[in-house]
């Protein structure tokens, strides 16, 4: 520490780009280091040392050449940074021995040379800096403490500070030497009478980021930034390395997750004070590997939303300090702690055995296939990561580095998934038949739509609008529809509703095979009817239009849809879960509140007047076959159905729909509900229908469903069973 050191080493540096107040903001390498020793006891100075540094990229900006007076030839003949730092250590150690001193502290004219230039460059070049660069004193802050009436720290310059204490400005013309001699004279002046100043404001640079849990106390918005564009596999330690030289608060890195629980390339970072936050903002568009990272201001509320809210279970799991966290994804639902420990093996022992495992579960206790594991050191964690995509049971397991904030996010996300049964009960009143779902246009043969095929999987609505260019003005409001596959991921297709068939024809002619993100996109003109059927699960290809797949003989083509409120009793018994595709569904926009309903369409009856008490409604399972994602995003629950998460369960219900029936008559009778558990993750409606091929739900014989389930038990594997 400076107050206990025998000497100060006045230190100065310059880069190949911006210097002064913008030093280090452009990622340019260091090209000049100058230093001189000051003996605090004898008030003497050592020999001034000036060394040029050869950068990896031999290039100097015009501003650098003008300020420093250096040429590219001079810099090219110098030693690289690691050699110059060795020379610095040897020179300082030799002089200290001559003076009979034992310790020293760096003294700089601003923290930029240490925090924004030296530490980031050493980190990128994998250089280990000497311990002396982990602490320093800022001569401007020391001067402000000594002479508080001299004005704010930010406005201090070597010349203005010398003038305030009655010393003339240094007349030296060589860049770097002038700055060091100015600091040395100022230091000697404030050490003497009448100031008798003691250097005590030592700043430190954290060598290692401290991971841990974030307390739910208020967070100052002046200390938080948002980093965007991070590699998806980056950990909190990687982010801390990107901000090397700046001090991040304990547990101050929160990786953001998308609706599917995967990292979205963003993180919120909390620093120890606003000064470090401001320095972090200067690293906007600096690089992490080959990617540039955007850095913006954020709020304390945003940080707490991602990193806060620790449950007792998470707090206990994360209570162990200095642990490396690994996330496991894709575990079999039947996996036990001992099986996970055996999978990781003796070369990667888990901290405290099973106590170092945290399985992520749904609110009802069902496993999600995710788990977090604690390791006591980096070596054990690296051994565990080598098992990435190895097999446990019949599934391959993904392993990633994780953070305490991610543990909290994942647990909060799954544990807050609401049950449909918790929704307020809706009255059991029939509603009029819907000709089409609320978000789809009426079926028409008018070819006023276009289909985009071959879109990049990362393409969003904004990319499509940019691709359309001048034709964007001809798109109908909310007319861009993304098509997702069975797993809820982009299929590479989209439909766009144009204002007229002429506009659609023009777009198909001018945009066909244009490129989007290095991929050419095919554009075809189509009708509203074709678009609607594809969005409902059908296919549209060169062979023509195929309706949505359906193998049950009692299900009719989706020509009309009837939506009926679902009784609370049936919802509670089914215990359906909301779709994970949209974590926060929007409220229903229609008067009959379709968020509380399931969708059905009628079975064609051979007689024109079927018996009024016979139920003829069946679940429209085709609606869940091809996921639909309109723009702006609307929850699937507003389309009068709930999409069950893959692998969770599927339910089929039957109930009368006669308008005059009493409430008790429409409640599901015993055996009217079939529940499936243990479905494969990739199982879709088509697979479920194929599974029950040959079994028809007789509408007038509910007991037949129970009999059918007994027959079906012989066809179902042990892990796929019916619960009635």
XYZ file of C-alpha atoms in Angstrom:
724
model
C 0.000 0.000 0.000
C 1.182 3.530 -0.730
C 0.959 4.720 2.850
C 3.340 1.925 3.877
C 5.552 1.900 0.753
C 9.040 3.328 0.703
C 8.823 4.602 -2.865
C 6.473 5.629 -5.655
C 7.029 4.670 -9.281
C 5.558 7.430 -11.409
C 4.186 5.607 -14.453
C 2.901 6.794 -17.838
C 1.861 5.091 -21.073
C 0.478 5.771 -24.554
C -1.264 3.673 -27.209
C -1.207 3.551 -30.997
C -4.597 5.272 -31.123
C -6.449 7.628 -28.805
C -4.629 8.978 -25.753
C -5.439 11.383 -22.953
C -9.030 11.112 -21.743
C -9.897 8.521 -24.413
C -6.966 6.210 -23.713
C -7.953 2.593 -24.299
C -11.374 3.364 -25.788
C -10.381 2.159 -29.271
C -8.614 -1.117 -28.284
C -5.286 0.125 -29.654
C -2.137 -1.466 -28.257
C 0.414 0.191 -25.968
C 3.435 1.645 -27.789
C 5.146 3.698 -25.053
C 5.945 3.281 -21.336
C 7.776 5.869 -19.212
C 8.574 5.646 -15.486
C 10.676 7.225 -12.712
C 11.171 6.346 -9.024
C 10.459 8.812 -6.194
C 11.909 8.097 -2.731
C 9.235 9.153 -0.227
C 11.639 9.381 2.732
C 14.612 11.139 1.187
C 12.510 13.140 -1.323
C 14.847 11.998 -4.088
C 14.170 10.738 -7.609
C 15.746 7.964 -9.649
C 16.651 7.715 -13.319
C 13.900 8.362 -15.839
C 13.235 5.354 -18.117
C 11.521 5.541 -21.498
C 10.763 2.401 -23.571
C 8.967 1.984 -26.863
C 6.718 -1.076 -27.248
C 6.172 -2.989 -30.470
C 2.452 -3.745 -31.033
C 1.215 -6.876 -32.786
C -0.493 -4.647 -35.350
C 2.050 -2.221 -36.802
C -0.215 0.730 -37.355
C -0.363 4.225 -35.836
C -3.279 6.602 -36.200
C -2.654 10.126 -37.440
C -3.744 11.464 -34.060
C -1.182 9.246 -32.324
C 1.621 10.360 -34.639
C 0.758 14.005 -34.036
C 0.540 13.718 -30.239
C 3.501 11.419 -29.593
C 5.819 12.392 -32.439
C 6.581 8.694 -32.983
C 6.997 7.008 -36.347
C 6.129 3.501 -37.425
C 9.791 2.676 -38.040
C 10.733 3.569 -34.452
C 7.957 1.421 -33.007
C 8.718 -1.511 -35.315
C 12.263 -1.752 -33.883
C 11.055 -1.939 -30.243
C 10.506 -4.980 -28.031
C 7.017 -6.486 -27.495
C 5.026 -5.739 -24.362
C 6.058 -8.810 -22.369
C 9.767 -8.013 -22.852
C 9.283 -4.352 -21.881
C 7.426 -5.363 -18.713
C 10.313 -7.636 -17.753
C 12.674 -4.727 -18.342
C 10.439 -2.542 -16.128
C 10.598 -5.053 -13.267
C 14.361 -5.492 -13.508
C 14.989 -1.740 -13.657
C 12.766 -0.915 -10.682
C 14.105 -3.796 -8.556
C 17.691 -2.739 -9.265
C 17.063 0.876 -8.254
C 15.183 -0.139 -5.113
C 18.132 -2.257 -4.046
C 20.487 0.670 -4.658
C 18.294 2.989 -2.580
C 17.891 0.375 0.142
C 14.109 0.295 -0.205
C 11.874 -2.768 -0.160
C 8.480 -1.858 -1.641
C 6.894 0.528 -4.109
C 3.511 1.631 -5.464
C 2.599 2.850 -8.938
C 1.588 6.482 -9.294
C -0.359 7.469 -12.450
C -2.014 10.637 -13.718
C -5.297 8.732 -14.374
C -6.482 5.133 -13.991
C -6.884 4.708 -17.761
C -3.382 3.429 -18.463
C -3.821 0.638 -15.889
C -7.526 -0.182 -16.149
C -8.317 0.531 -19.803
C -5.044 -0.237 -21.563
C -2.596 -2.419 -19.669
C -4.938 -5.000 -18.091
C -7.212 -5.522 -21.135
C -4.227 -5.924 -23.484
C -2.439 -8.315 -21.124
C -5.641 -10.368 -20.838
C -6.007 -10.664 -24.614
C -2.357 -11.661 -24.982
C -2.529 -14.063 -22.007
C 0.193 -12.191 -20.162
C 0.488 -12.388 -16.374
C 1.109 -8.881 -15.084
C 3.415 -8.309 -12.090
C 1.632 -7.850 -8.788
C 2.597 -4.177 -8.690
C -0.025 -3.475 -11.418
C -2.856 -4.621 -9.125
C -2.701 -1.414 -7.047
C -1.889 2.221 -7.758
C -2.487 5.799 -6.642
C -3.983 8.475 -8.868
C -2.011 11.718 -8.569
C -5.068 13.757 -9.571
C -7.196 12.324 -6.756
C -4.324 12.747 -4.290
C -3.931 16.355 -5.408
C -7.693 16.926 -5.029
C -7.533 15.512 -1.498
C -4.561 17.734 -0.713
C -5.985 20.842 -2.421
C -9.798 20.516 -2.459
C -10.217 24.131 -3.583
C -8.431 23.489 -6.878
C -11.617 22.352 -8.650
C -13.046 18.990 -9.775
C -10.730 16.079 -10.473
C -11.858 15.689 -14.075
C -10.547 19.139 -15.002
C -7.071 18.694 -13.536
C -4.111 18.623 -15.938
C -0.401 18.398 -15.067
C 0.066 22.048 -16.039
C -2.960 23.304 -14.044
C -1.952 21.368 -10.919
C 1.631 22.691 -11.088
C 0.303 26.197 -11.519
C -1.942 25.857 -8.460
C 0.991 24.911 -6.203
C 3.140 27.689 -7.659
C 5.414 25.700 -9.982
C 6.094 26.464 -13.643
C 5.059 24.014 -16.346
C 7.714 21.547 -17.519
C 9.332 22.687 -20.765
C 10.322 19.182 -21.945
C 9.169 18.516 -25.520
C 9.438 14.702 -25.661
C 6.060 13.060 -25.204
C 5.836 10.915 -22.094
C 8.931 12.408 -20.486
C 7.112 15.724 -20.069
C 4.150 14.058 -18.332
C 6.313 11.977 -15.952
C 8.499 14.929 -14.925
C 5.386 17.026 -14.284
C 3.978 14.327 -11.983
C 7.322 13.932 -10.179
C 7.594 17.680 -9.476
C 3.985 17.812 -8.285
C 4.540 14.800 -6.008
C 7.641 16.315 -4.404
C 5.800 19.631 -3.933
C 2.779 18.217 -2.062
C 5.050 15.992 0.076
C 6.873 19.088 1.369
C 5.712 21.977 3.545
C 3.132 23.400 3.794
C 1.133 20.468 2.364
C 2.896 17.463 3.959
C 0.561 15.164 2.073
C 0.432 11.419 2.669
C -0.436 9.182 -0.290
C -3.174 6.933 1.028
C -5.950 6.623 -1.588
C -4.846 3.316 -3.074
C -6.986 1.825 -5.819
C -6.931 -1.898 -6.475
C -7.594 -4.040 -9.519
C -9.418 -7.307 -8.884
C -7.414 -10.239 -10.143
C -10.392 -12.631 -10.110
C -14.127 -12.168 -10.384
C -16.089 -13.290 -7.313
C -19.143 -15.258 -8.342
C -21.972 -15.674 -5.891
C -25.577 -14.792 -5.198
C -27.008 -11.334 -5.568
C -28.786 -9.840 -2.596
C -32.231 -8.377 -3.230
C -31.203 -4.991 -1.849
C -31.711 -1.980 -4.157
C -29.096 -1.659 -6.901
C -27.814 1.733 -8.010
C -28.689 2.209 -11.689
C -25.463 4.178 -12.132
C -23.479 0.966 -11.658
C -25.200 -1.344 -14.190
C -24.583 -1.944 -17.897
C -26.069 -4.289 -20.500
C -23.651 -6.212 -22.737
C -25.109 -7.483 -26.013
C -23.722 -9.795 -28.690
C -21.993 -12.254 -26.360
C -21.131 -15.735 -27.620
C -23.839 -18.108 -26.367
C -21.292 -20.309 -24.588
C -19.645 -17.432 -22.674
C -19.660 -17.651 -18.883
C -19.525 -15.014 -16.167
C -15.744 -15.459 -16.018
C -15.495 -14.727 -19.758
C -17.505 -11.545 -19.289
C -15.342 -10.536 -16.330
C -12.294 -11.089 -18.531
C -13.791 -8.809 -21.189
C -14.032 -6.084 -18.512
C -10.561 -6.860 -17.135
C -9.171 -3.961 -15.126
C -12.593 -2.910 -13.843
C -14.088 -4.122 -10.562
C -17.348 -6.043 -10.870
C -19.453 -6.458 -7.735
C -19.691 -9.925 -6.208
C -22.186 -11.951 -8.228
C -22.501 -8.958 -10.527
C -22.779 -10.840 -13.833
C -26.289 -11.973 -14.814
C -26.630 -13.870 -18.097
C -30.011 -13.263 -19.735
C -32.152 -16.164 -20.944
C -34.814 -16.290 -23.652
C -38.338 -17.729 -23.319
C -36.983 -21.244 -23.887
C -34.466 -20.907 -21.045
C -31.467 -20.562 -23.361
C -28.942 -17.747 -23.297
C -29.789 -14.928 -25.675
C -26.349 -13.326 -25.970
C -26.991 -10.576 -23.421
C -25.830 -10.003 -19.864
C -26.333 -7.402 -17.161
C -23.170 -6.443 -15.282
C -23.015 -4.556 -11.997
C -19.831 -2.660 -11.061
C -18.718 -1.470 -7.643
C -19.290 2.215 -8.464
C -20.325 4.619 -11.216
C -16.717 5.394 -12.184
C -16.112 1.799 -13.220
C -19.499 1.714 -14.990
C -18.497 4.775 -17.047
C -15.196 3.133 -17.966
C -17.108 0.000 -19.011
C -19.247 2.075 -21.380
C -16.036 3.142 -23.125
C -15.582 -0.494 -24.177
C -18.588 -0.323 -26.485
C -17.897 -2.481 -29.562
C -14.674 -3.894 -28.140
C -14.058 -7.474 -29.149
C -14.470 -10.804 -27.400
C -12.659 -13.115 -29.761
C -13.938 -12.268 -33.229
C -17.231 -10.762 -31.985
C -17.718 -7.144 -31.035
C -19.733 -6.524 -27.881
C -22.196 -3.678 -27.519
C -22.289 -2.000 -24.110
C -25.214 0.152 -22.970
C -26.535 1.645 -19.763
C -29.045 -0.397 -17.775
C -31.032 0.047 -14.576
C -30.829 -1.554 -11.180
C -34.403 -2.834 -11.588
C -33.398 -4.698 -14.736
C -30.454 -6.277 -12.946
C -32.550 -7.427 -9.981
C -35.192 -8.821 -12.330
C -32.561 -11.138 -13.814
C -30.251 -11.788 -10.869
C -32.501 -11.345 -7.833
C -35.231 -13.374 -6.230
C -33.155 -16.146 -4.707
C -35.244 -18.941 -3.200
C -34.154 -20.823 -0.096
C -33.265 -23.840 -2.216
C -31.047 -21.768 -4.503
C -29.513 -19.880 -1.588
C -28.556 -23.131 0.106
C -27.144 -24.540 -3.132
C -25.077 -21.406 -3.778
C -24.004 -20.888 -0.176
C -20.635 -22.520 -0.846
C -18.072 -19.919 -1.912
C -15.665 -20.079 -4.868
C -17.430 -22.936 -6.651
C -17.522 -23.524 -10.403
C -21.088 -24.059 -11.637
C -21.898 -26.351 -14.567
C -25.349 -26.685 -16.114
C -26.522 -30.075 -17.390
C -29.337 -30.174 -19.918
C -31.251 -33.084 -21.457
C -31.149 -35.443 -18.472
C -33.570 -38.394 -18.539
C -36.595 -37.684 -16.370
C -35.823 -40.805 -14.351
C -32.181 -39.865 -13.689
C -31.164 -40.131 -10.046
C -28.401 -38.197 -8.243
C -26.248 -41.331 -8.113
C -26.605 -41.841 -11.870
C -25.507 -38.242 -12.471
C -22.501 -38.663 -10.174
C -21.550 -41.877 -11.977
C -21.900 -40.114 -15.331
C -19.508 -37.347 -14.238
C -17.037 -39.921 -12.957
C -14.299 -39.854 -10.295
C -12.155 -37.426 -12.313
C -14.732 -34.673 -11.739
C -16.000 -35.098 -8.154
C -19.019 -32.995 -7.248
C -18.738 -30.763 -4.188
C -20.327 -32.556 -1.183
C -21.649 -35.335 -3.407
C -25.404 -35.208 -3.918
C -25.534 -31.897 -1.994
C -23.746 -30.311 -4.936
C -26.540 -31.295 -7.351
C -29.630 -29.171 -7.952
C -32.353 -30.679 -10.157
C -34.741 -28.215 -11.815
C -38.394 -29.203 -11.561
C -41.832 -27.945 -12.501
C -44.135 -26.713 -9.714
C -45.780 -30.158 -9.426
C -42.408 -31.860 -8.937
C -41.938 -33.227 -12.463
C -38.322 -33.014 -13.664
C -37.444 -30.651 -16.524
C -34.277 -32.450 -17.588
C -32.026 -29.651 -16.289
C -29.632 -29.725 -13.350
C -26.820 -27.625 -11.910
C -23.612 -29.062 -10.466
C -20.964 -27.529 -8.188
C -17.233 -28.223 -8.541
C -14.581 -27.057 -6.130
C -11.951 -26.153 -8.762
C -11.478 -25.366 -12.414
C -9.775 -28.703 -13.127
C -12.809 -30.726 -12.033
C -15.112 -28.494 -14.067
C -12.959 -28.920 -17.183
C -13.073 -32.702 -16.766
C -16.863 -32.542 -16.516
C -17.146 -30.382 -19.660
C -15.301 -33.084 -21.607
C -18.429 -35.224 -21.211
C -20.467 -32.767 -23.300
C -22.915 -34.725 -25.501
C -21.993 -38.094 -23.993
C -24.802 -40.579 -23.364
C -26.655 -41.106 -20.087
C -29.303 -43.769 -20.461
C -30.536 -43.227 -24.001
C -29.995 -39.457 -24.153
C -26.981 -37.297 -24.851
C -26.291 -34.705 -22.176
C -25.252 -31.105 -22.824
C -22.909 -29.426 -20.334
C -22.195 -25.698 -20.124
C -20.553 -23.275 -17.760
C -23.139 -21.435 -15.723
C -23.510 -18.669 -13.174
C -25.326 -18.084 -9.922
C -27.666 -15.652 -11.677
C -28.520 -18.272 -14.300
C -29.355 -20.784 -11.569
C -31.789 -18.282 -10.101
C -33.314 -17.427 -13.485
C -33.884 -21.029 -14.489
C -35.400 -21.976 -11.120
C -37.617 -18.895 -11.078
C -38.732 -19.465 -14.667
C -39.831 -23.063 -14.160
C -41.259 -22.630 -10.680
C -43.360 -19.647 -11.777
C -44.940 -21.497 -14.733
C -48.649 -21.149 -13.934
C -51.084 -24.039 -14.009
C -54.133 -23.519 -16.156
C -56.195 -24.725 -13.226
C -55.196 -21.583 -11.342
C -56.967 -19.385 -13.869
C -60.277 -17.866 -12.724
C -63.226 -20.117 -13.588
C -65.225 -19.222 -16.649
C -68.975 -19.633 -16.985
C -70.135 -22.731 -18.848
C -71.918 -20.927 -21.651
C -71.683 -21.864 -25.340
C -70.278 -19.253 -27.697
C -70.940 -18.766 -31.384
C -69.018 -20.847 -33.886
C -65.868 -19.143 -35.111
C -65.395 -19.314 -38.842
C -61.633 -19.027 -38.343
C -59.281 -18.481 -35.423
C -59.152 -14.810 -34.326
C -55.730 -14.083 -35.802
C -56.260 -15.676 -39.221
C -58.023 -13.955 -42.126
C -61.095 -15.458 -43.718
C -60.194 -18.190 -46.206
C -60.138 -16.852 -49.765
C -58.814 -17.883 -53.149
C -57.509 -14.373 -53.774
C -53.755 -14.609 -54.238
C -52.908 -11.600 -52.110
C -50.255 -13.346 -49.969
C -46.641 -14.323 -50.516
C -44.707 -17.177 -49.015
C -41.016 -16.796 -48.087
C -39.059 -20.047 -48.096
C -35.438 -20.632 -47.066
C -35.209 -17.889 -44.431
C -32.198 -18.008 -42.105
C -33.248 -19.562 -38.796
C -32.072 -16.430 -37.008
C -34.235 -14.130 -39.146
C -36.805 -12.036 -37.319
C -39.635 -9.715 -38.299
C -37.213 -6.792 -38.721
C -35.050 -8.819 -41.110
C -38.093 -9.661 -43.231
C -39.181 -6.042 -43.393
C -35.675 -5.027 -44.449
C -35.715 -7.811 -47.051
C -39.014 -6.491 -48.455
C -37.546 -3.021 -48.867
C -39.876 -0.582 -50.608
C -42.693 -3.138 -50.644
C -43.015 -2.948 -46.865
C -45.624 -0.200 -47.211
C -47.910 -2.649 -49.046
C -48.059 -5.150 -46.151
C -51.341 -5.367 -44.265
C -51.265 -4.489 -40.557
C -50.032 -7.507 -38.536
C -49.522 -9.263 -41.858
C -46.183 -10.987 -41.209
C -46.566 -14.578 -39.952
C -43.594 -16.728 -38.943
C -44.023 -20.517 -39.167
C -42.455 -22.671 -36.443
C -41.846 -26.412 -36.485
C -43.056 -29.015 -33.973
C -40.308 -28.080 -31.517
C -41.285 -24.409 -31.615
C -38.217 -23.420 -33.607
C -38.137 -21.402 -36.861
C -38.925 -23.542 -39.880
C -37.421 -21.149 -42.427
C -40.860 -20.222 -43.793
C -43.030 -17.142 -43.400
C -46.242 -15.779 -44.913
C -46.943 -12.123 -45.650
C -50.369 -10.642 -46.364
C -50.247 -7.905 -48.987
C -52.876 -5.242 -49.661
C -53.790 -6.712 -53.060
C -52.964 -9.579 -55.384
C -51.138 -7.122 -57.662
C -48.842 -6.106 -54.808
C -48.218 -9.771 -53.970
C -47.340 -10.507 -57.604
C -44.912 -7.556 -57.679
C -43.165 -8.736 -54.515
C -42.844 -12.296 -55.838
C -41.291 -10.986 -59.048
C -38.814 -8.554 -57.510
C -37.805 -10.300 -54.269
C -37.549 -13.895 -55.502
C -34.095 -15.304 -54.713
C -32.832 -12.126 -53.097
C -30.304 -12.778 -50.326
C -30.859 -12.432 -46.598
C -27.829 -13.024 -44.365
C -25.898 -14.827 -47.124
C -28.863 -17.050 -48.027
C -31.136 -16.642 -51.017
C -34.850 -16.636 -50.195
C -37.573 -17.941 -52.492
C -40.738 -15.835 -52.749
C -44.006 -17.299 -54.111
C -47.437 -15.800 -54.548
C -50.222 -17.708 -52.782
C -53.776 -17.352 -51.538
C -55.125 -16.694 -48.068
C -56.643 -20.177 -48.015
C -53.279 -21.780 -48.749
C -51.620 -19.694 -46.043
C -54.288 -20.591 -43.473
C -54.073 -24.326 -44.095
C -50.278 -24.329 -43.848
C -50.435 -22.378 -40.596
C -52.892 -24.980 -39.291
C -50.445 -27.821 -39.965
C -50.901 -28.592 -43.646
C -48.211 -28.523 -46.325
C -47.793 -26.478 -49.464
C -45.291 -27.759 -52.025
C -44.881 -28.410 -55.716
C -47.302 -31.324 -55.497
C -50.050 -29.034 -54.330
C -51.831 -28.355 -51.061
C -52.145 -31.044 -48.387
C -54.554 -30.536 -45.458
C -53.363 -30.888 -41.878
C -52.492 -34.523 -40.989
C -55.266 -36.377 -39.229
C -55.660 -40.154 -38.944
C -58.657 -40.422 -36.644
C -61.703 -41.302 -38.767
C -63.996 -39.343 -36.473
C -62.151 -36.047 -36.988
C -63.267 -33.863 -39.838
C -61.231 -31.328 -41.850
C -60.808 -27.978 -40.089
C -63.448 -26.039 -41.978
C -65.218 -24.532 -38.983
C -64.174 -24.125 -35.389
C -66.312 -24.070 -32.282
C -64.873 -22.758 -29.048
C -66.493 -23.674 -25.759
C -65.501 -22.585 -22.276
C -63.893 -25.403 -20.375
C -65.341 -26.259 -16.959
C -62.968 -25.623 -14.050
C -63.353 -29.228 -12.994
C -61.971 -30.533 -16.238
C -59.044 -28.131 -16.210
C -58.114 -29.121 -12.685
C -58.275 -32.818 -13.536
C -56.260 -32.416 -16.705
C -53.658 -30.236 -14.979
C -52.484 -28.891 -18.283
C -49.418 -26.671 -18.502
C -49.012 -23.525 -20.447
C -46.820 -23.680 -23.532
C -43.143 -22.904 -22.857
C -42.893 -21.097 -26.184
C -44.299 -17.938 -24.634
C -43.422 -17.590 -20.971
C -45.712 -14.607 -20.381
C -48.871 -14.951 -22.510
C -50.863 -11.850 -23.168
C -54.433 -11.617 -21.904
C -57.205 -12.641 -24.230
C -58.626 -9.916 -26.406
C -62.051 -11.407 -27.144
C -65.184 -11.018 -25.083
C -65.630 -14.701 -24.362
C -62.076 -14.973 -22.977
C -60.777 -17.855 -25.095
C -57.748 -18.162 -22.810
C -59.934 -20.433 -20.693
C -61.081 -22.696 -23.517
C -60.001 -25.606 -25.611
C -60.751 -25.671 -29.328
C -62.927 -28.265 -31.037
C -64.586 -28.825 -34.375
C -67.675 -30.933 -35.051
C -67.900 -34.460 -36.374
C -70.078 -34.750 -39.502
C -73.251 -36.625 -38.661
C -74.952 -38.778 -41.299
C -78.322 -37.348 -40.341
C -79.238 -33.706 -40.860
C -80.674 -33.476 -37.321
C -78.578 -35.402 -34.851
C -79.861 -36.181 -31.400
C -79.583 -32.991 -29.304
C -78.055 -34.785 -26.321
C -75.289 -36.581 -28.164
C -71.933 -34.830 -27.866
C -70.169 -34.368 -31.193
C -67.194 -32.200 -30.249
C -63.616 -33.373 -30.493
C -60.360 -31.663 -29.641
C -58.819 -29.904 -32.631
C -55.399 -31.464 -32.227
C -54.268 -30.202 -35.623
C -54.084 -26.682 -34.247
C -51.106 -27.695 -32.134
C -49.288 -29.533 -34.922
C -47.599 -26.577 -36.547
C -46.901 -23.793 -34.066
C -47.988 -20.357 -35.212
C -46.252 -17.130 -34.269
C -48.104 -14.024 -35.490
C -46.716 -10.524 -35.429
C -47.009 -8.792 -33.045
C -46.477 -11.800 -30.728
C -49.739 -13.153 -29.354
C -50.005 -16.032 -26.937
C -51.392 -19.252 -28.438
C -53.890 -19.156 -25.590
C -55.733 -16.375 -27.421
C -56.469 -18.789 -30.249
C -58.785 -20.829 -28.024
C -56.353 -23.624 -27.244
C -53.462 -24.421 -24.965
C -50.352 -25.981 -26.465
C -49.025 -28.570 -24.054
C -45.227 -28.626 -23.716
C -43.526 -31.536 -25.495
C -43.026 -34.449 -23.158
C -45.509 -33.138 -20.629
C -48.934 -34.586 -21.430
C -51.763 -34.591 -23.891
C -55.442 -34.536 -23.041
C -58.542 -35.404 -25.045
C -61.914 -34.387 -23.653
C -65.482 -34.746 -24.784
C -68.498 -32.835 -23.588
C -71.981 -31.937 -24.848
C -72.498 -28.577 -26.445
C -76.243 -28.187 -26.512
C -77.086 -24.624 -25.540
C -79.903 -25.595 -23.162
C -77.927 -28.241 -21.240
C -77.488 -27.675 -17.527
C -74.045 -27.038 -16.064
C -73.952 -30.440 -14.453
C -74.655 -32.195 -17.736
C -71.630 -30.762 -19.466
C -69.123 -31.743 -16.819
C -66.890 -34.569 -18.076
C -68.150 -38.003 -17.122
C -65.813 -40.631 -15.646
C -63.479 -41.934 -18.314
C -64.013 -38.966 -20.622
C -60.473 -37.757 -20.021
C -57.323 -39.573 -21.103
C -53.991 -38.355 -19.740
C -50.641 -39.388 -21.200
C -47.369 -38.919 -19.345
C -43.804 -39.681 -20.316
C -44.156 -38.649 -23.956
C -40.875 -38.140 -25.845
C -39.785 -34.501 -26.138
C -40.132 -34.558 -29.930
C -43.592 -36.136 -29.911
C -46.132 -34.106 -31.865
C -49.867 -34.386 -32.387
C -49.251 -36.508 -35.473
C -47.355 -39.021 -33.334
C -50.147 -39.107 -30.741
C -52.803 -39.688 -33.411
C -50.703 -42.441 -34.971
C -50.226 -44.004 -31.559
C -54.009 -44.385 -31.140
C -54.658 -45.338 -34.739
C -57.586 -47.760 -34.904
C -59.197 -46.558 -31.660
C -62.197 -44.313 -32.156
C -63.707 -42.241 -29.375
C -67.387 -43.226 -29.570
C -69.284 -40.052 -28.608
C -72.225 -41.911 -27.112
C -70.227 -44.461 -25.132
C -67.931 -42.788 -22.646
C -67.156 -46.098 -21.006
C -65.543 -47.125 -24.287
C -62.667 -44.767 -23.505
C -61.845 -46.717 -20.367
C -62.051 -49.963 -22.310
C -59.857 -48.444 -25.033
C -57.271 -47.434 -22.455
C -57.098 -51.009 -21.169
C -56.497 -52.236 -24.711
C -53.960 -49.462 -25.289
C -51.931 -50.428 -22.217
C -50.661 -53.483 -24.080
C -49.313 -51.238 -26.845
C -47.620 -48.665 -24.626
C -44.038 -48.975 -23.492
C -43.393 -48.993 -19.734
C -42.420 -45.313 -19.779
C -45.555 -44.298 -21.698
C -48.685 -44.983 -19.691
C -52.204 -43.688 -19.424
C -53.525 -42.160 -16.222
C -57.302 -42.122 -15.998
